[in-house]
Amino acid sequence: MISFEKPSPPSDDRRWKLVDRTMRQYGYAPDAVIQVLHTVQETFGFLDIDAMNYVAASLRVPLSQVYGVATFYHFFTLKPQGEHTCVVCTGTACYIKGAQDLLDAVEEVTGAKPGETSVDGKVSVLTARCLGACGLAAAAVYDGEIAAKVTPDAIKKQVHEWTDIVEEAAGSPPQGIPTTPPEGPAPQNPIIEGVTAE
Amino acid sequence: MTHDELAEIRKAEQERKQKYKHKINVCMASGCLSLRSDLVKEAITKEVDKECLADSVLVSKVGCVGLCSQGPIVVLETKGEVREGITPEDAEAIIKSLGAEHDGGNSNELVDGVVLRLDSKFFTRQKKIVMEHSGLIDPDRIEDYIAVGGYESVLDVLTEMSPAEVIDQVTRSGLRGRGGAGYPTGLKWSTVAKAFSSSGEKFIICNADEGDPGAYMDRSILESNPHQVIEGMIIGAFAVGASKGFVYVRAEYPLAIERLKIALKQAEKFGFLGHNIGGTTFSFTVELRYGAGAFVTGEETALIASVGGQRGLPQQRPPYPAERGLFGRPTLINNVETLANIPPIIRNGGDWFAKIGTEKSKGTKVFSLVGKINNVGLVEVPLGMPLREVIYDLGGGIPDGRTFKAVQTGGPSGGCIPAEHLDLPVDFESLQQAGSIMGSGGMIVMDDASCMVDVAKYFMGFCKSESCGKCIPCRVGTVQMHAILERITDGTATMEDLGLLENLCGLAKNASICGLGQSAPNPVLSTLRYFRDEYRAHIEERRCPAGVCKFKNAGKDVYEEDLEVRDETGTSS
């Protein structure tokens, strides 16, 4: 039995204790990768490379697996999100009741397409495949609160409350900044010193 | 926990409830909750306290009543009334109306919102087995569930039946998997029970990763009565000899997760989970695992990979999970609704269940009626009920005086059923013959303002982004099929494209590794089968009969446009 020493967290941030607690709860089992990443994202808002490194080393799985999981599932994001999130449901029921119009309306105000954040970093626009709130189509989620039977005007009003981007009479607002998918550098392998993906 | 102890709890709880003269139930499933039904409950409770009626009026939070678009819903159980669209301001009037006898509506003038009688068609035409207690009990109180006979079946099974007898009852019931494929549950259970596990370990997984857009019955079951699912899991674990269970639930369902956690804690406290359940040698624990937003993880082999902390890539079958599943051990995977059917089957016997439904499809099915329909919500009906009855009698028909065009069943793996098939009895076989599937039970109703090509494009776009990328027919096929559908709605397609599309559909259907790719062409094939004229109108006349598609590239040089589109798809995604 090779003795295993758990690595220390990437920083002194106290929030790592929450992540450690989840890992302890699952006995540092390699199959708990997704559960732990959920905790990391809940705690820090996104998964950065330090966090992925730390999780991989603690659960004794290759970093490639953690990175693979983080990029495979839609729920995880590798970039910090804006101050507010606006999720538009694009499930079938919402699509039939005009989810596309909602997305167009948000883009009109912020210039951000789904997966982007407005230039001032205030609003991240996301889409969900189905919120399971089909009875309330078209549905959206503002900062975690579900809104029912949303109209383009209502969503515009909400987004205006968050952002300072003013619609000019002529011309569109500035483009959004992509926040997903990840475009960061390929992760470096911590096991072999000095060897990077570049 | 023994039979006697359970009976004691049941009796005490029933007596506690009988004390009250009136019962007011406020729906707190996520639909009504997002319309702030919690404030409604608060207001009503306050009003009750103010009027000093706390001894005669019981206000409780309950799960889904089924009328999800009309929330917040309040049920006056003792008066047999369902009130829709209640606001906190209505609290006073509701309490006042309790005093008035029901006399054709004099008391109802006090309260805004529609009043529906519990004996109206919407409720009486349904037959509730899975949703029997939802909307009547508090999902966060195990005592409520015990009071309606909950956990009886577990103790019966553990103390009086052998695993073989349990499987026999399930086989006799004729229950088929409610996740969509309709595989006989009894057969699956006996396969897992017979499977050899070198370590003696077996697993049971409850598939609560409801990815189908437009279906939300699993969410509703978990939010309204999580204990029934847990009970089904315990019985299943006993029958196949599993020692550990997992519930794989979508992370997008925070309320369902929260209620599941509470329910699991309570079940453990009452001794239905853990060591030596019911004083027998049987031990069983349940762990929660969260999905992370991938549609493909509804496929059982991909789900196993995901529960094991990997990317959700499907594997070749055989070996089936029943032989070699999670961590290489025999694994039983059942959908939420399948497991929720188990306790009633054990309680009433398999033969009772087999009397409901059609010859090959037994029991009931929960459908979510969404889209262009008056009563958006959940209904549970016996299998074999004609589509027309589901849509017109229960769903209340099409709003705004428009005409019915098609109903889409089975999500991205299903197809559209046109008006000429409205008298079709809804069961596994008949839907398959009509070119669709039962799927998880989403029914998306479309009127004449919906364009079928656009709908097919929507579903193909869904499959394109949800394809896991493991096999080429699906990874590349969905992209190309989507590109052709884009061309059709942009007005640059030719009739040759349509032939190419059908060709690709056949390829993806026959060569993909898992159900996602194999069924991705279904929406296209079924719309081509029933609405070919719409495709023709798009391609030949550059006209969208429903007025949805914009034809933004119509009139440009088709050939150039073609090249450009091909180039785009070649470099994108």
JSON list of C-alpha atoms in Angstrom, two decimals, chain B residues 310-402:
[
{"chain": "B", "resi": 310, "resn": "GLN", "atom": "CA", "xyz": [-16.48, 9.73, -15.96]},
{"chain": "B", "resi": 311, "resn": "ARG", "atom": "CA", "xyz": [-17.64, 11.45, -19.11]},
{"chain": "B", "resi": 312, "resn": "GLY", "atom": "CA", "xyz": [-21.00, 10.03, -20.14]},
{"chain": "B", "resi": 313, "resn": "LEU", "atom": "CA", "xyz": [-20.04, 7.92, -23.10]},
{"chain": "B", "resi": 314, "resn": "PRO", "atom": "CA", "xyz": [-22.20, 4.91, -23.96]},
{"chain": "B", "resi": 315, "resn": "GLN", "atom": "CA", "xyz": [-20.66, 1.45, -24.28]},
{"chain": "B", "resi": 316, "resn": "GLN", "atom": "CA", "xyz": [-21.42, -1.35, -26.68]},
{"chain": "B", "resi": 317, "resn": "ARG", "atom": "CA", "xyz": [-24.04, -3.75, -25.36]},
{"chain": "B", "resi": 318, "resn": "PRO", "atom": "CA", "xyz": [-23.81, -6.67, -24.54]},
{"chain": "B", "resi": 319, "resn": "PRO", "atom": "CA", "xyz": [-22.63, -7.01, -21.83]},
{"chain": "B", "resi": 320, "resn": "TYR", "atom": "CA", "xyz": [-25.80, -5.40, -20.50]},
{"chain": "B", "resi": 321, "resn": "PRO", "atom": "CA", "xyz": [-25.65, -3.51, -17.18]},
{"chain": "B", "resi": 322, "resn": "ALA", "atom": "CA", "xyz": [-27.76, -6.32, -15.73]},
{"chain": "B", "resi": 323, "resn": "GLU", "atom": "CA", "xyz": [-24.69, -8.54, -16.16]},
{"chain": "B", "resi": 324, "resn": "ARG", "atom": "CA", "xyz": [-21.84, -6.06, -15.80]},
{"chain": "B", "resi": 325, "resn": "GLY", "atom": "CA", "xyz": [-22.71, -2.50, -14.89]},
{"chain": "B", "resi": 326, "resn": "LEU", "atom": "CA", "xyz": [-21.49, -0.04, -12.31]},
{"chain": "B", "resi": 327, "resn": "PHE", "atom": "CA", "xyz": [-17.94, -0.91, -11.16]},
{"chain": "B", "resi": 328, "resn": "GLY", "atom": "CA", "xyz": [-18.30, -4.10, -13.19]},
{"chain": "B", "resi": 329, "resn": "ARG", "atom": "CA", "xyz": [-21.10, -5.47, -11.00]},
{"chain": "B", "resi": 330, "resn": "PRO", "atom": "CA", "xyz": [-24.65, -6.43, -12.02]},
{"chain": "B", "resi": 331, "resn": "THR", "atom": "CA", "xyz": [-26.72, -3.28, -11.91]},
{"chain": "B", "resi": 332, "resn": "LEU", "atom": "CA", "xyz": [-30.45, -2.69, -12.07]},
{"chain": "B", "resi": 333, "resn": "ILE", "atom": "CA", "xyz": [-31.40, 0.61, -13.65]},
{"chain": "B", "resi": 334, "resn": "ASN", "atom": "CA", "xyz": [-34.98, 1.79, -13.49]},
{"chain": "B", "resi": 335, "resn": "ASN", "atom": "CA", "xyz": [-36.66, 5.08, -14.20]},
{"chain": "B", "resi": 336, "resn": "VAL", "atom": "CA", "xyz": [-38.31, 7.09, -11.42]},
{"chain": "B", "resi": 337, "resn": "GLU", "atom": "CA", "xyz": [-41.82, 6.36, -12.61]},
{"chain": "B", "resi": 338, "resn": "THR", "atom": "CA", "xyz": [-41.13, 2.64, -12.97]},
{"chain": "B", "resi": 339, "resn": "LEU", "atom": "CA", "xyz": [-39.97, 2.46, -9.35]},
{"chain": "B", "resi": 340, "resn": "ALA", "atom": "CA", "xyz": [-42.90, 4.54, -8.14]},
{"chain": "B", "resi": 341, "resn": "ASN", "atom": "CA", "xyz": [-45.22, 1.92, -9.65]},
{"chain": "B", "resi": 342, "resn": "ILE", "atom": "CA", "xyz": [-43.70, -0.86, -7.52]},
{"chain": "B", "resi": 343, "resn": "PRO", "atom": "CA", "xyz": [-45.22, -0.20, -4.05]},
{"chain": "B", "resi": 344, "resn": "PRO", "atom": "CA", "xyz": [-48.83, -0.12, -5.37]},
{"chain": "B", "resi": 345, "resn": "ILE", "atom": "CA", "xyz": [-48.17, -3.32, -7.35]},
{"chain": "B", "resi": 346, "resn": "ILE", "atom": "CA", "xyz": [-46.90, -5.12, -4.24]},
{"chain": "B", "resi": 347, "resn": "ARG", "atom": "CA", "xyz": [-49.73, -3.72, -2.14]},
{"chain": "B", "resi": 348, "resn": "ASN", "atom": "CA", "xyz": [-52.53, -4.71, -4.51]},
{"chain": "B", "resi": 349, "resn": "GLY", "atom": "CA", "xyz": [-50.95, -7.62, -6.35]},
{"chain": "B", "resi": 350, "resn": "GLY", "atom": "CA", "xyz": [-49.65, -7.93, -9.88]},
{"chain": "B", "resi": 351, "resn": "ASP", "atom": "CA", "xyz": [-52.99, -9.18, -11.20]},
{"chain": "B", "resi": 352, "resn": "TRP", "atom": "CA", "xyz": [-54.70, -5.96, -10.13]},
{"chain": "B", "resi": 353, "resn": "PHE", "atom": "CA", "xyz": [-52.19, -3.93, -12.11]},
{"chain": "B", "resi": 354, "resn": "ALA", "atom": "CA", "xyz": [-52.51, -6.21, -15.14]},
{"chain": "B", "resi": 355, "resn": "LYS", "atom": "CA", "xyz": [-56.25, -5.44, -15.35]},
{"chain": "B", "resi": 356, "resn": "ILE", "atom": "CA", "xyz": [-55.46, -1.80, -16.18]},
{"chain": "B", "resi": 357, "resn": "GLY", "atom": "CA", "xyz": [-54.33, -0.77, -19.64]},
{"chain": "B", "resi": 358, "resn": "THR", "atom": "CA", "xyz": [-54.16, -2.73, -22.88]},
{"chain": "B", "resi": 359, "resn": "GLU", "atom": "CA", "xyz": [-53.11, -6.26, -23.73]},
{"chain": "B", "resi": 360, "resn": "LYS", "atom": "CA", "xyz": [-49.43, -5.50, -24.08]},
{"chain": "B", "resi": 361, "resn": "SER", "atom": "CA", "xyz": [-49.12, -2.24, -22.18]},
{"chain": "B", "resi": 362, "resn": "LYS", "atom": "CA", "xyz": [-50.34, -2.51, -18.62]},
{"chain": "B", "resi": 363, "resn": "GLY", "atom": "CA", "xyz": [-51.02, 0.12, -16.02]},
{"chain": "B", "resi": 364, "resn": "THR", "atom": "CA", "xyz": [-51.07, 3.87, -16.27]},
{"chain": "B", "resi": 365, "resn": "LYS", "atom": "CA", "xyz": [-48.70, 6.47, -17.63]},
{"chain": "B", "resi": 366, "resn": "VAL", "atom": "CA", "xyz": [-48.07, 10.02, -16.54]},
{"chain": "B", "resi": 367, "resn": "PHE", "atom": "CA", "xyz": [-48.02, 12.43, -19.46]},
{"chain": "B", "resi": 368, "resn": "SER", "atom": "CA", "xyz": [-46.98, 16.02, -19.45]},
{"chain": "B", "resi": 369, "resn": "LEU", "atom": "CA", "xyz": [-49.24, 18.03, -21.71]},
{"chain": "B", "resi": 370, "resn": "VAL", "atom": "CA", "xyz": [-47.39, 21.10, -22.88]},
{"chain": "B", "resi": 371, "resn": "GLY", "atom": "CA", "xyz": [-47.35, 23.47, -25.82]},
{"chain": "B", "resi": 372, "resn": "LYS", "atom": "CA", "xyz": [-50.50, 24.83, -27.45]},
{"chain": "B", "resi": 373, "resn": "ILE", "atom": "CA", "xyz": [-53.04, 23.35, -25.10]},
{"chain": "B", "resi": 374, "resn": "ASN", "atom": "CA", "xyz": [-55.44, 24.81, -22.56]},
{"chain": "B", "resi": 375, "resn": "ASN", "atom": "CA", "xyz": [-54.66, 22.69, -19.50]},
{"chain": "B", "resi": 376, "resn": "VAL", "atom": "CA", "xyz": [-50.91, 22.60, -19.44]},
{"chain": "B", "resi": 377, "resn": "GLY", "atom": "CA", "xyz": [-49.89, 20.09, -16.82]},
{"chain": "B", "resi": 378, "resn": "LEU", "atom": "CA", "xyz": [-49.50, 16.50, -15.76]},
{"chain": "B", "resi": 379, "resn": "VAL", "atom": "CA", "xyz": [-52.13, 13.82, -16.23]},
{"chain": "B", "resi": 380, "resn": "GLU", "atom": "CA", "xyz": [-52.03, 10.14, -15.40]},
{"chain": "B", "resi": 381, "resn": "VAL", "atom": "CA", "xyz": [-54.22, 7.95, -17.57]},
{"chain": "B", "resi": 382, "resn": "PRO", "atom": "CA", "xyz": [-54.61, 4.22, -18.19]},
{"chain": "B", "resi": 383, "resn": "LEU", "atom": "CA", "xyz": [-52.60, 3.12, -21.21]},
{"chain": "B", "resi": 384, "resn": "GLY", "atom": "CA", "xyz": [-54.75, 2.66, -24.27]},
{"chain": "B", "resi": 385, "resn": "MET", "atom": "CA", "xyz": [-56.75, 5.85, -23.83]},
{"chain": "B", "resi": 386, "resn": "PRO", "atom": "CA", "xyz": [-57.30, 7.44, -27.25]},
{"chain": "B", "resi": 387, "resn": "LEU", "atom": "CA", "xyz": [-55.12, 10.45, -27.98]},
{"chain": "B", "resi": 388, "resn": "ARG", "atom": "CA", "xyz": [-58.20, 12.54, -28.65]},
{"chain": "B", "resi": 389, "resn": "GLU", "atom": "CA", "xyz": [-59.47, 12.05, -25.12]},
{"chain": "B", "resi": 390, "resn": "VAL", "atom": "CA", "xyz": [-56.12, 12.95, -23.62]},
{"chain": "B", "resi": 391, "resn": "ILE", "atom": "CA", "xyz": [-55.86, 16.14, -25.63]},
{"chain": "B", "resi": 392, "resn": "TYR", "atom": "CA", "xyz": [-59.48, 17.30, -25.65]},
{"chain": "B", "resi": 393, "resn": "ASP", "atom": "CA", "xyz": [-61.06, 15.88, -22.49]},
{"chain": "B", "resi": 394, "resn": "LEU", "atom": "CA", "xyz": [-58.11, 16.26, -20.16]},
{"chain": "B", "resi": 395, "resn": "GLY", "atom": "CA", "xyz": [-56.09, 18.88, -21.96]},
{"chain": "B", "resi": 396, "resn": "GLY", "atom": "CA", "xyz": [-59.10, 21.01, -22.74]},
{"chain": "B", "resi": 397, "resn": "GLY", "atom": "CA", "xyz": [-58.28, 21.36, -26.43]},
{"chain": "B", "resi": 398, "resn": "ILE", "atom": "CA", "xyz": [-56.36, 24.01, -28.31]},
{"chain": "B", "resi": 399, "resn": "PRO", "atom": "CA", "xyz": [-56.41, 27.64, -27.11]},
{"chain": "B", "resi": 400, "resn": "ASP", "atom": "CA", "xyz": [-57.23, 30.77, -29.16]},
{"chain": "B", "resi": 401, "resn": "GLY", "atom": "CA", "xyz": [-59.62, 28.90, -31.45]},
{"chain": "B", "resi": 402, "resn": "ARG", "atom": "CA", "xyz": [-56.82, 27.46, -33.51]}
]
